[in-house]
Amino acid sequence: MKRKSSATYRRNSLVAASVALCALGAAGALAAQSTSLTVYNDGRVLVRRSVPLTIPKGASEQRAALGALDPATVFALDSGVTIVGASYDGAVDEASTLRRALGHKIVFRTSPTDTVSATVVGVDPERYRLADGRVIFGRPGQLVFPEDVVVTEPALRLALRSDTPRKELRLGYFTTGADWQASYQVILGRSVARVAGSAVINSQALRAEDAEVQLLAGAVGRAESPRTKLMGVIARADRMEAAAPSGEAGEQRVGEFHLYTLPGRSTLLPGTATSVALFEPASAAFEKAYVVPGSLPYWGMLPQQGDQGEVPVRVSYTLKRPRKTDFGDRPLPGGVARLYEADSSGRAQLVGEASLGHTAPGQDLRLSAGDAFDLTARRIQTAYSTRRDTTKVGGVRMVATADYTVTLANATEAAVTIEVREERAGEWSVVSSSLPAEKISSTMTRFRVPVPARGQATLNYRVRAVW
């Protein structure tokens, strides 16, 4: 069988992505027949395969056992081949087999040596006509299906028209059974972090042997379909595949998305996870911030509040990704980032785990690490008033004024600056405050509060809101 070049497969993947429809169902086994895959974040898998078949010039009918797939997405990869029609039977479950057996005489095994034959006359509920004409509900024994009604493997039957004789049929189609996401390890230093990234492919039901594997990052549109998904068993991918590819994934832009090609060829097995590096570890300067979230509702009335309450002090890290740097010019697929910091003995300890979306080149990476242990905050509303305001156009609106006090405590040996933020849409403003109010967007205002080591600091501010 002639092996196609990786460049040819990449061109084919562009064609397939532009013409194929969404995938349905669980994926089956893919034999090692010059297979190329593109795995999407949402669980779709675009398969490109060369199937050895003897195809004459002109019209012919062919049968290909390709496993579970979405028959609506099948297309020919060779321009000289036209798919005139297709028939696909992917129902390998018992209920579908029983429906195929309607009108057929089947055998029930009642003991190791005895059997009873009956004709299937109904499925829902199950009804069987015995040899003496009586009809029974329920099975009299273990059901044994005749071979002609059992589909052991999903099969695709194609009516083709080819411009030349061929020894293989190159097809593209969608299936499911695998997905992927990026995993990042961020080792925090004093002011610079070391960042490593890898792509982790989770194969729940997909089996592909010796295949070229590509990963497409991005939110590719998906049409809704009323059809029932193909049957399949989905297993949790909870063990790492030992035969993982070596080297880094190559990256390129395709349309509005980014495509990663794994080095060499890979074998994906159901229930396994395969990992490959996305890039060489990179260094990035970072900033650490402590943030107290606001108490104002984003929309609607400004409520009157009672007792003082605890407020979390959230820890976040911003990794700088300036342009014209290796890390800054690199797109980062969405996934999970884990932050590590060394203890006094130099052992790396997990200090945060955050989800991140697809991040374009040049955009900083903002990661939430959780809540601070030794920094605490308490907020209380100390004053509240409302009044009705009649506008010139005859409308009535409410105007509220509220005073807040935020007390911040620092139990560490170093002074810190904590940001107190308030965010609200519509008409509102900070009327007065004990520290400068910095407006950072049309909806958000923040206060930078210095807090001494082993000390406290207090912020007072008044807001006015209209609704």
Short mmCIF file of C-alpha atoms in Angstrom, two decimals:
data_model
loop_
_atom_site.label_atom_id
_atom_site.label_comp_id
_atom_site.label_asym_id
_atom_site.label_seq_id
_atom_site.Cartn_x
_atom_site.Cartn_y
_atom_site.Cartn_z
CA MET A 1 0.00 0.00 0.00
CA LYS A 2 1.34 3.38 -0.96
CA ARG A 3 2.07 5.66 2.00
CA LYS A 4 1.02 9.28 1.64
CA SER A 5 3.22 12.18 2.76
CA SER A 6 2.37 14.25 5.85
CA ALA A 7 2.05 17.35 3.65
CA THR A 8 -0.65 15.57 1.62
CA TYR A 9 -2.50 14.66 4.79
CA ARG A 10 -2.44 18.26 6.01
CA ARG A 11 -3.92 19.43 2.72
CA ASN A 12 -6.56 16.76 3.00
CA SER A 13 -7.40 17.85 6.56
CA LEU A 14 -8.18 21.35 5.28
CA VAL A 15 -10.52 19.93 2.63
CA ALA A 16 -12.18 17.67 5.19
CA ALA A 17 -12.72 20.41 7.75
CA SER A 18 -14.44 22.62 5.20
CA VAL A 19 -16.90 20.07 3.79
CA ALA A 20 -17.64 17.52 6.52
CA LEU A 21 -20.63 17.76 8.86
CA CYS A 22 -20.68 17.22 12.62
CA ALA A 23 -19.94 13.80 14.07
CA LEU A 24 -22.32 11.57 16.01
CA GLY A 25 -21.80 8.47 18.08
CA ALA A 26 -19.03 6.41 19.61
CA ALA A 27 -15.90 5.46 17.72
CA GLY A 28 -14.81 1.96 16.91
CA ALA A 29 -11.49 0.43 15.96
CA LEU A 30 -9.39 1.90 13.16
CA ALA A 31 -7.00 -0.55 11.57
CA ALA A 32 -3.49 0.45 10.55
CA GLN A 33 -4.44 1.30 6.95
CA SER A 34 -2.68 4.60 6.31
CA THR A 35 -4.83 6.42 8.86
CA SER A 36 -4.66 10.11 9.64
CA LEU A 37 -6.72 11.73 12.43
CA THR A 38 -7.59 15.24 13.53
CA VAL A 39 -8.88 15.32 17.11
CA TYR A 40 -10.99 18.30 18.18
CA ASN A 41 -11.43 19.73 21.67
CA ASP A 42 -15.17 18.95 21.64
CA GLY A 43 -14.79 15.19 21.03
CA ARG A 44 -15.11 15.07 17.25
CA VAL A 45 -12.51 13.09 15.36
CA LEU A 46 -11.93 13.66 11.64
CA VAL A 47 -10.62 10.44 10.11
CA ARG A 48 -8.78 10.19 6.78
CA ARG A 49 -8.15 6.60 5.68
CA SER A 50 -6.86 4.67 2.71
CA VAL A 51 -8.81 1.41 2.44
CA PRO A 52 -7.40 -1.32 0.14
CA LEU A 53 -10.14 -2.07 -2.40
CA THR A 54 -10.18 -3.03 -6.06
CA ILE A 55 -12.10 -0.22 -7.73
CA PRO A 56 -12.76 -0.45 -11.48
CA LYS A 57 -13.19 2.49 -13.79
CA GLY A 58 -16.81 3.65 -13.89
CA ALA A 59 -19.58 2.60 -11.52
CA SER A 60 -19.15 0.00 -8.81
CA GLU A 61 -20.39 -0.95 -5.37
CA GLN A 62 -17.93 -1.34 -2.49
CA ARG A 63 -18.13 -2.41 1.15
CA ALA A 64 -15.83 -0.97 3.81
CA ALA A 65 -15.74 -1.94 7.50
CA LEU A 66 -14.75 1.37 9.06
CA GLY A 67 -16.26 1.06 12.53
CA ALA A 68 -18.70 3.53 14.07
CA LEU A 69 -19.02 6.81 12.18
CA ASP A 70 -21.47 9.51 11.16
CA PRO A 71 -22.59 8.42 7.67
CA ALA A 72 -23.66 11.98 6.77
CA THR A 73 -20.01 13.10 6.88
CA VAL A 74 -18.43 10.52 4.57
CA PHE A 75 -16.66 12.02 1.55
CA ALA A 76 -14.04 10.96 -1.01
CA LEU A 77 -10.56 12.41 -0.66
CA ASP A 78 -9.72 11.82 -4.33
CA SER A 79 -11.28 14.24 -6.81
CA GLY A 80 -11.63 11.44 -9.38
CA VAL A 81 -13.98 9.46 -7.14
CA THR A 82 -17.65 10.36 -6.68
CA ILE A 83 -19.82 8.81 -3.97
CA VAL A 84 -23.17 8.32 -5.71
CA GLY A 85 -24.89 6.75 -2.71
CA ALA A 86 -24.19 5.12 0.62
CA SER A 87 -25.82 2.73 3.05
CA TYR A 88 -24.59 2.37 6.63
CA ASP A 89 -25.69 -0.09 9.29
CA GLY A 90 -24.05 0.75 12.60
CA ALA A 91 -26.60 -0.78 14.96
CA VAL A 92 -24.78 -3.67 16.60
CA ASP A 93 -26.85 -3.71 19.81
CA GLU A 94 -29.32 -6.44 20.79
CA ALA A 95 -32.44 -4.30 20.43
CA SER A 96 -31.59 -3.45 16.81
CA THR A 97 -30.75 -7.07 16.06
CA LEU A 98 -34.13 -8.15 17.45
CA ARG A 99 -35.90 -5.66 15.18
CA ARG A 100 -34.05 -7.12 12.18
CA ALA A 101 -35.31 -10.55 13.24
CA LEU A 102 -38.99 -9.64 12.89
CA GLY A 103 -40.65 -12.44 10.95
CA HIS A 104 -37.64 -14.71 11.39
CA LYS A 105 -37.65 -18.01 13.26
CA ILE A 106 -35.11 -17.94 16.07
CA VAL A 107 -33.95 -20.43 18.68
CA PHE A 108 -34.11 -20.19 22.48
CA ARG A 109 -31.85 -22.37 24.57
CA THR A 110 -33.82 -23.58 27.59
CA SER A 111 -31.11 -25.87 28.98
CA PRO A 112 -27.63 -27.04 27.95
CA THR A 113 -29.25 -29.69 25.70
CA ASP A 114 -32.79 -28.42 24.91
CA THR A 115 -33.96 -25.63 22.61
CA VAL A 116 -37.27 -24.06 21.60
CA SER A 117 -37.87 -22.32 18.27
CA ALA A 118 -40.24 -19.37 17.80
CA THR A 119 -40.97 -16.61 15.30
CA VAL A 120 -40.50 -12.97 16.28
CA VAL A 121 -43.85 -11.20 15.77
CA GLY A 122 -43.28 -8.06 17.86
CA VAL A 123 -40.54 -6.11 19.58
CA ASP A 124 -42.06 -3.53 21.91
CA PRO A 125 -43.20 -5.48 23.83
CA GLU A 126 -41.45 -8.64 22.72
CA ARG A 127 -43.86 -11.26 21.31
CA TYR A 128 -43.05 -14.72 19.93
CA ARG A 129 -45.21 -17.29 18.07
CA LEU A 130 -44.46 -20.87 19.05
CA ALA A 131 -44.64 -23.85 16.67
CA ASP A 132 -48.20 -24.69 17.83
CA GLY A 133 -49.45 -21.17 17.01
CA ARG A 134 -49.58 -19.80 20.53
CA VAL A 135 -48.09 -16.32 21.13
CA ILE A 136 -46.08 -15.62 24.27
CA PHE A 137 -44.72 -12.43 25.81
CA GLY A 138 -41.19 -12.68 27.10
CA ARG A 139 -38.41 -15.06 26.23
CA PRO A 140 -38.70 -18.76 26.98
CA GLY A 141 -34.92 -19.10 27.21
CA GLN A 142 -31.57 -17.73 26.15
CA LEU A 143 -31.99 -16.14 22.73
CA VAL A 144 -29.75 -17.34 19.88
CA PHE A 145 -29.91 -15.11 16.80
CA PRO A 146 -29.47 -16.40 13.25
CA GLU A 147 -26.31 -15.16 11.58
CA ASP A 148 -28.09 -13.22 8.83
CA VAL A 149 -29.68 -10.69 11.25
CA VAL A 150 -26.58 -9.98 13.34
CA VAL A 151 -24.26 -7.07 12.51
CA THR A 152 -20.94 -7.86 14.18
CA GLU A 153 -19.20 -4.75 12.86
CA PRO A 154 -20.66 -1.55 11.39
CA ALA A 155 -20.29 -1.58 7.62
CA LEU A 156 -20.51 1.13 4.98
CA ARG A 157 -21.74 0.20 1.51
CA LEU A 158 -20.89 2.71 -1.19
CA ALA A 159 -22.00 3.24 -4.74
CA LEU A 160 -19.01 4.82 -6.47
CA ARG A 161 -18.00 6.27 -9.80
CA SER A 162 -14.25 6.42 -10.49
CA ASP A 163 -12.43 8.03 -13.43
CA THR A 164 -9.65 5.40 -13.35
CA PRO A 165 -9.08 1.93 -11.87
CA ARG A 166 -7.74 2.13 -8.32
CA LYS A 167 -6.31 -0.20 -5.71
CA GLU A 168 -7.41 1.85 -2.71
CA LEU A 169 -10.22 4.12 -1.66
CA ARG A 170 -9.30 7.25 0.27
CA LEU A 171 -12.17 8.39 2.51
CA GLY A 172 -12.77 11.08 5.09
CA TYR A 173 -15.45 11.00 7.78
CA PHE A 174 -16.19 11.99 11.37
CA THR A 175 -16.43 9.77 14.40
CA THR A 176 -16.12 10.36 18.15
CA GLY A 177 -14.46 8.64 21.08
CA ALA A 178 -11.50 10.93 21.79
CA ASP A 179 -10.83 14.51 22.80
CA TRP A 180 -7.86 16.55 23.96
CA GLN A 181 -6.84 19.54 26.03
CA ALA A 182 -3.63 21.30 26.92
CA SER A 183 -1.87 20.85 30.26
CA TYR A 184 0.58 23.47 31.54
CA GLN A 185 3.10 23.28 34.37
CA VAL A 186 4.14 26.67 35.77
CA ILE A 187 7.14 26.61 38.14
CA LEU A 188 7.17 29.92 40.02
CA GLY A 189 10.47 31.57 40.89
CA ARG A 190 11.03 34.96 42.52
CA SER A 191 9.81 36.99 39.56
CA VAL A 192 10.16 34.61 36.60
CA ALA A 193 8.23 31.39 35.94
CA ARG A 194 9.28 28.37 33.90
CA VAL A 195 6.37 27.20 31.74
CA ALA A 196 6.01 23.82 30.04
CA GLY A 197 3.00 22.77 27.98
CA SER A 198 1.74 19.46 26.64
CA ALA A 199 -1.26 18.15 24.74
CA VAL A 200 -3.13 15.31 26.46
CA ILE A 201 -5.31 13.12 24.22
CA ASN A 202 -7.99 11.14 26.05
CA SER A 203 -9.16 8.14 24.04
CA GLN A 204 -12.42 6.93 25.55
CA ALA A 205 -13.48 4.48 22.82
CA LEU A 206 -11.27 5.23 19.82
CA ARG A 207 -8.71 2.69 18.67
CA ALA A 208 -6.25 3.82 15.99
CA GLU A 209 -3.03 1.98 15.23
CA ASP A 210 0.05 3.58 13.69
CA ALA A 211 -1.82 6.75 12.74
CA GLU A 212 -0.75 10.29 12.01
CA VAL A 213 -2.45 12.38 14.69
CA GLN A 214 -3.24 16.08 14.55
CA LEU A 215 -4.97 18.23 17.16
CA LEU A 216 -7.10 21.24 16.27
CA ALA A 217 -7.44 23.97 18.93
CA GLY A 218 -10.41 26.30 18.81
CA ALA A 219 -14.19 26.43 19.08
CA VAL A 220 -15.21 25.02 15.69
CA GLY A 221 -18.93 25.53 15.00
CA ARG A 222 -21.17 22.52 15.36
CA ALA A 223 -24.63 22.16 13.82
CA GLU A 224 -27.43 20.72 15.92
CA SER A 225 -28.82 17.40 14.69
CA PRO A 226 -32.05 15.70 15.82
CA ARG A 227 -30.71 12.24 15.08
CA THR A 228 -29.92 9.73 17.80
CA LYS A 229 -26.26 9.22 18.56
CA LEU A 230 -24.60 5.98 17.54
CA MET A 231 -24.34 3.39 20.27
CA GLY A 232 -20.97 2.89 21.92
CA VAL A 233 -19.17 2.25 25.16
CA ILE A 234 -17.36 5.22 26.65
CA ALA A 235 -14.58 4.37 29.10
CA ARG A 236 -12.76 6.84 31.28
CA ALA A 237 -9.23 7.53 30.07
CA ASP A 238 -7.40 7.12 33.34
CA ARG A 239 -4.05 5.56 32.39
CA MET A 240 -1.19 6.98 30.39
CA GLU A 241 -0.30 5.27 27.12
CA ALA A 242 3.26 4.00 27.36
CA ALA A 243 4.01 4.31 23.65
CA ALA A 244 3.66 8.08 23.58
CA PRO A 245 5.23 9.96 20.67
CA SER A 246 8.63 11.53 21.26
CA GLY A 247 9.46 15.12 20.33
CA GLU A 248 7.26 18.20 20.12
CA ALA A 249 4.05 18.84 18.22
CA GLY A 250 4.42 21.08 15.16
CA GLU A 251 2.03 24.06 15.06
CA GLN A 252 0.39 25.90 12.15
CA ARG A 253 -2.58 28.18 11.61
CA VAL A 254 -5.53 26.71 9.68
CA GLY A 255 -8.39 29.09 8.97
CA GLU A 256 -9.18 30.76 12.29
CA PHE A 257 -7.78 27.91 14.35
CA HIS A 258 -4.44 26.34 15.27
CA LEU A 259 -3.42 22.84 14.24
CA TYR A 260 -0.82 20.72 16.06
CA THR A 261 0.78 17.71 14.36
CA LEU A 262 2.22 15.04 16.64
CA PRO A 263 5.68 13.77 15.64
CA GLY A 264 5.87 10.37 13.98
CA ARG A 265 2.89 8.02 14.16
CA SER A 266 0.85 7.17 17.24
CA THR A 267 -1.37 4.38 18.55
CA LEU A 268 -4.48 5.40 20.48
CA LEU A 269 -6.18 2.75 22.61
CA PRO A 270 -9.54 2.93 24.44
CA GLY A 271 -9.15 4.03 28.04
CA THR A 272 -5.72 5.57 27.59
CA ALA A 273 -4.28 9.07 27.64
CA THR A 274 -1.39 10.10 25.40
CA SER A 275 0.74 13.19 26.06
CA VAL A 276 3.14 15.11 23.82
CA ALA A 277 5.02 18.38 24.41
CA LEU A 278 3.60 21.46 22.70
CA PHE A 279 6.76 23.55 22.98
CA GLU A 280 10.15 23.78 24.64
CA PRO A 281 9.89 25.05 28.25
CA ALA A 282 9.89 28.85 28.26
CA SER A 283 10.53 31.59 30.83
CA ALA A 284 8.01 34.31 31.58
CA ALA A 285 7.98 37.22 33.99
CA PHE A 286 4.91 37.23 36.23
CA GLU A 287 3.01 39.46 38.63
CA LYS A 288 1.22 38.24 41.72
CA ALA A 289 -1.97 39.96 42.88
CA TYR A 290 -4.28 39.74 45.87
CA VAL A 291 -7.88 40.66 45.08
CA VAL A 292 -10.95 41.17 47.28
CA PRO A 293 -14.10 40.83 45.12
CA GLY A 294 -16.84 43.43 45.37
CA SER A 295 -20.25 43.24 46.99
CA LEU A 296 -22.36 45.27 44.55
CA PRO A 297 -24.88 43.34 42.44
CA TYR A 298 -24.06 43.63 38.74
CA TRP A 299 -27.64 44.62 37.83
CA GLY A 300 -30.78 45.69 39.70
CA MET A 301 -31.31 47.32 43.05
CA LEU A 302 -28.54 48.09 45.52
CA PRO A 303 -29.61 46.20 48.68
CA GLN A 304 -29.26 47.18 52.31
CA GLN A 305 -26.92 44.77 54.11
CA GLY A 306 -26.59 43.91 57.77
CA ASP A 307 -23.77 42.30 59.70
CA GLN A 308 -20.10 42.35 58.84
CA GLY A 309 -19.03 39.41 56.70
CA GLU A 310 -15.86 37.57 55.75
CA VAL A 311 -14.63 38.15 52.20
CA PRO A 312 -12.06 35.91 50.45
CA VAL A 313 -8.70 37.36 49.41
CA ARG A 314 -8.05 35.71 46.07
CA VAL A 315 -4.57 35.04 44.71
CA SER A 316 -3.89 35.41 40.99
CA TYR A 317 -0.82 35.34 38.76
CA THR A 318 -0.38 37.15 35.46
CA LEU A 319 2.27 35.68 33.16
CA LYS A 320 3.61 38.30 30.77
CA ARG A 321 3.63 37.33 27.09
CA PRO A 322 5.06 40.25 25.11
CA ARG A 323 5.30 39.98 21.35
CA LYS A 324 8.64 39.10 19.71
CA THR A 325 9.38 36.53 22.41
CA ASP A 326 9.14 32.76 21.99
CA PHE A 327 6.48 32.43 24.69
CA GLY A 328 4.62 35.60 23.71
CA ASP A 329 4.33 34.78 20.01
CA ARG A 330 2.94 31.32 20.72
CA PRO A 331 -0.82 30.55 20.78
CA LEU A 332 -1.84 28.62 23.89
CA PRO A 333 -4.68 26.09 23.51
CA GLY A 334 -7.24 25.97 26.30
CA GLY A 335 -6.73 23.53 29.15
CA VAL A 336 -5.54 23.42 32.75
CA ALA A 337 -2.52 25.18 34.27
CA ARG A 338 -0.97 23.96 37.50
CA LEU A 339 1.24 26.32 39.47
CA TYR A 340 4.11 25.04 41.60
CA GLU A 341 6.37 26.76 44.10
CA ALA A 342 9.40 25.36 45.91
CA ASP A 343 9.32 24.86 49.66
CA SER A 344 12.29 25.57 51.95
CA SER A 345 13.92 22.29 50.85
CA GLY A 346 13.46 22.97 47.16
CA ARG A 347 10.60 20.51 46.66
CA ALA A 348 7.93 21.66 44.19
CA GLN A 349 4.51 22.06 45.82
CA LEU A 350 1.20 22.67 44.03
CA VAL A 351 -0.04 26.16 44.96
CA GLY A 352 -2.78 26.64 42.39
CA GLU A 353 -4.73 25.06 39.55
CA ALA A 354 -6.69 27.07 37.02
CA SER A 355 -8.63 26.53 33.81
CA LEU A 356 -7.79 28.73 30.86
CA GLY A 357 -9.37 29.32 27.50
CA HIS A 358 -7.62 29.55 24.16
CA THR A 359 -5.12 32.42 24.48
CA ALA A 360 -3.99 34.28 21.36
CA PRO A 361 -0.35 35.29 20.82
CA GLY A 362 0.61 38.44 22.71
CA GLN A 363 -2.12 38.05 25.36
CA ASP A 364 -1.02 37.74 28.98
CA LEU A 365 -1.96 34.57 30.82
CA ARG A 366 -4.07 35.21 33.94
CA LEU A 367 -4.33 32.31 36.38
CA SER A 368 -6.35 32.11 39.58
CA ALA A 369 -4.59 30.16 42.34
CA GLY A 370 -7.26 30.13 45.05
CA ASP A 371 -7.67 32.06 48.32
CA ALA A 372 -4.87 33.37 50.52
CA PHE A 373 -4.43 31.72 53.92
CA ASP A 374 -2.72 34.53 55.87
CA LEU A 375 -4.57 37.46 54.30
CA THR A 376 -8.13 38.09 55.42
CA ALA A 377 -10.81 40.65 54.72
CA ARG A 378 -14.07 41.75 56.35
CA ARG A 379 -16.63 44.07 54.78
CA ILE A 380 -19.55 45.88 56.39
CA GLN A 381 -22.11 48.34 55.07
CA THR A 382 -22.13 51.26 57.49
CA ALA A 383 -24.79 53.52 55.94
CA TYR A 384 -27.62 53.18 53.42
CA SER A 385 -30.25 55.52 52.00
CA THR A 386 -32.62 55.60 49.01
CA ARG A 387 -34.82 58.18 47.32
CA ARG A 388 -37.12 58.36 44.33
CA ASP A 389 -36.00 60.49 41.42
CA THR A 390 -38.50 61.71 38.80
CA THR A 391 -36.96 62.33 35.38
CA LYS A 392 -38.00 64.98 32.88
CA VAL A 393 -39.57 62.38 30.61
CA GLY A 394 -41.91 61.34 33.41
CA GLY A 395 -40.09 58.21 34.55
CA VAL A 396 -39.41 57.31 38.16
CA ARG A 397 -36.11 55.74 39.20
CA MET A 398 -34.46 54.85 42.47
CA VAL A 399 -31.20 56.36 43.70
CA ALA A 400 -29.29 54.62 46.52
CA THR A 401 -26.23 55.67 48.46
CA ALA A 402 -24.26 53.18 50.56
CA ASP A 403 -21.10 53.39 52.68
CA TYR A 404 -18.75 50.42 53.08
CA THR A 405 -15.76 49.65 55.31
CA VAL A 406 -13.31 46.90 54.36
CA THR A 407 -10.80 45.79 57.00
CA LEU A 408 -7.78 43.90 55.69
CA ALA A 409 -5.40 41.88 57.87
CA ASN A 410 -1.93 40.59 56.99
CA ALA A 411 -0.41 37.83 59.15
CA THR A 412 2.77 37.47 57.06
CA GLU A 413 6.24 38.93 57.64
CA ALA A 414 6.09 41.13 54.51
CA ALA A 415 3.97 44.11 53.54
CA VAL A 416 1.51 43.49 50.69
CA THR A 417 -0.88 45.48 48.53
CA ILE A 418 -4.41 44.13 48.24
CA GLU A 419 -6.84 45.22 45.53
CA VAL A 420 -10.46 45.79 46.56
CA ARG A 421 -12.70 45.74 43.50
CA GLU A 422 -16.30 46.75 42.86
CA GLU A 423 -18.05 45.96 39.60
CA ARG A 424 -21.50 47.02 38.45
CA ALA A 425 -23.26 47.79 35.17
CA GLY A 426 -25.49 50.78 34.53
CA GLU A 427 -25.30 54.15 36.26
CA TRP A 428 -23.17 54.09 39.38
CA SER A 429 -20.09 55.82 40.80
CA VAL A 430 -17.76 56.06 43.79
CA VAL A 431 -18.73 59.30 45.54
CA SER A 432 -15.86 59.36 48.03
CA SER A 433 -13.15 57.06 49.38
CA SER A 434 -10.25 57.02 51.84
CA LEU A 435 -7.91 55.82 49.07
CA PRO A 436 -7.94 56.74 45.36
CA ALA A 437 -10.58 54.96 43.28
CA GLU A 438 -9.09 53.74 40.00
CA LYS A 439 -11.56 53.08 37.20
CA ILE A 440 -10.16 50.19 35.11
CA SER A 441 -13.19 49.62 32.86
CA SER A 442 -16.69 50.97 32.25
CA THR A 443 -17.99 48.64 34.98
CA MET A 444 -15.07 48.07 37.37
CA THR A 445 -13.36 50.27 39.94
CA ARG A 446 -10.51 49.17 42.19
CA PHE A 447 -8.71 50.44 45.28
CA ARG A 448 -5.07 49.54 46.01
CA VAL A 449 -4.71 49.10 49.76
CA PRO A 450 -1.20 48.77 51.31
CA VAL A 451 -1.26 46.44 54.30
CA PRO A 452 1.80 46.34 56.61
CA ALA A 453 3.45 43.13 57.77
CA ARG A 454 1.57 41.64 60.73
CA GLY A 455 -0.81 44.57 60.55
CA GLN A 456 -4.15 45.85 59.33
CA ALA A 457 -5.50 48.48 56.98
CA THR A 458 -8.96 49.94 56.51
CA LEU A 459 -10.67 51.18 53.35
CA ASN A 460 -13.79 53.36 53.47
CA TYR A 461 -15.82 54.27 50.39
CA ARG A 462 -19.27 55.48 49.38
CA VAL A 463 -21.08 54.46 46.22
CA ARG A 464 -24.12 55.86 44.44
CA ALA A 465 -26.23 53.61 42.23
CA VAL A 466 -29.30 54.30 40.09
CA TRP A 467 -31.83 51.80 38.76
#
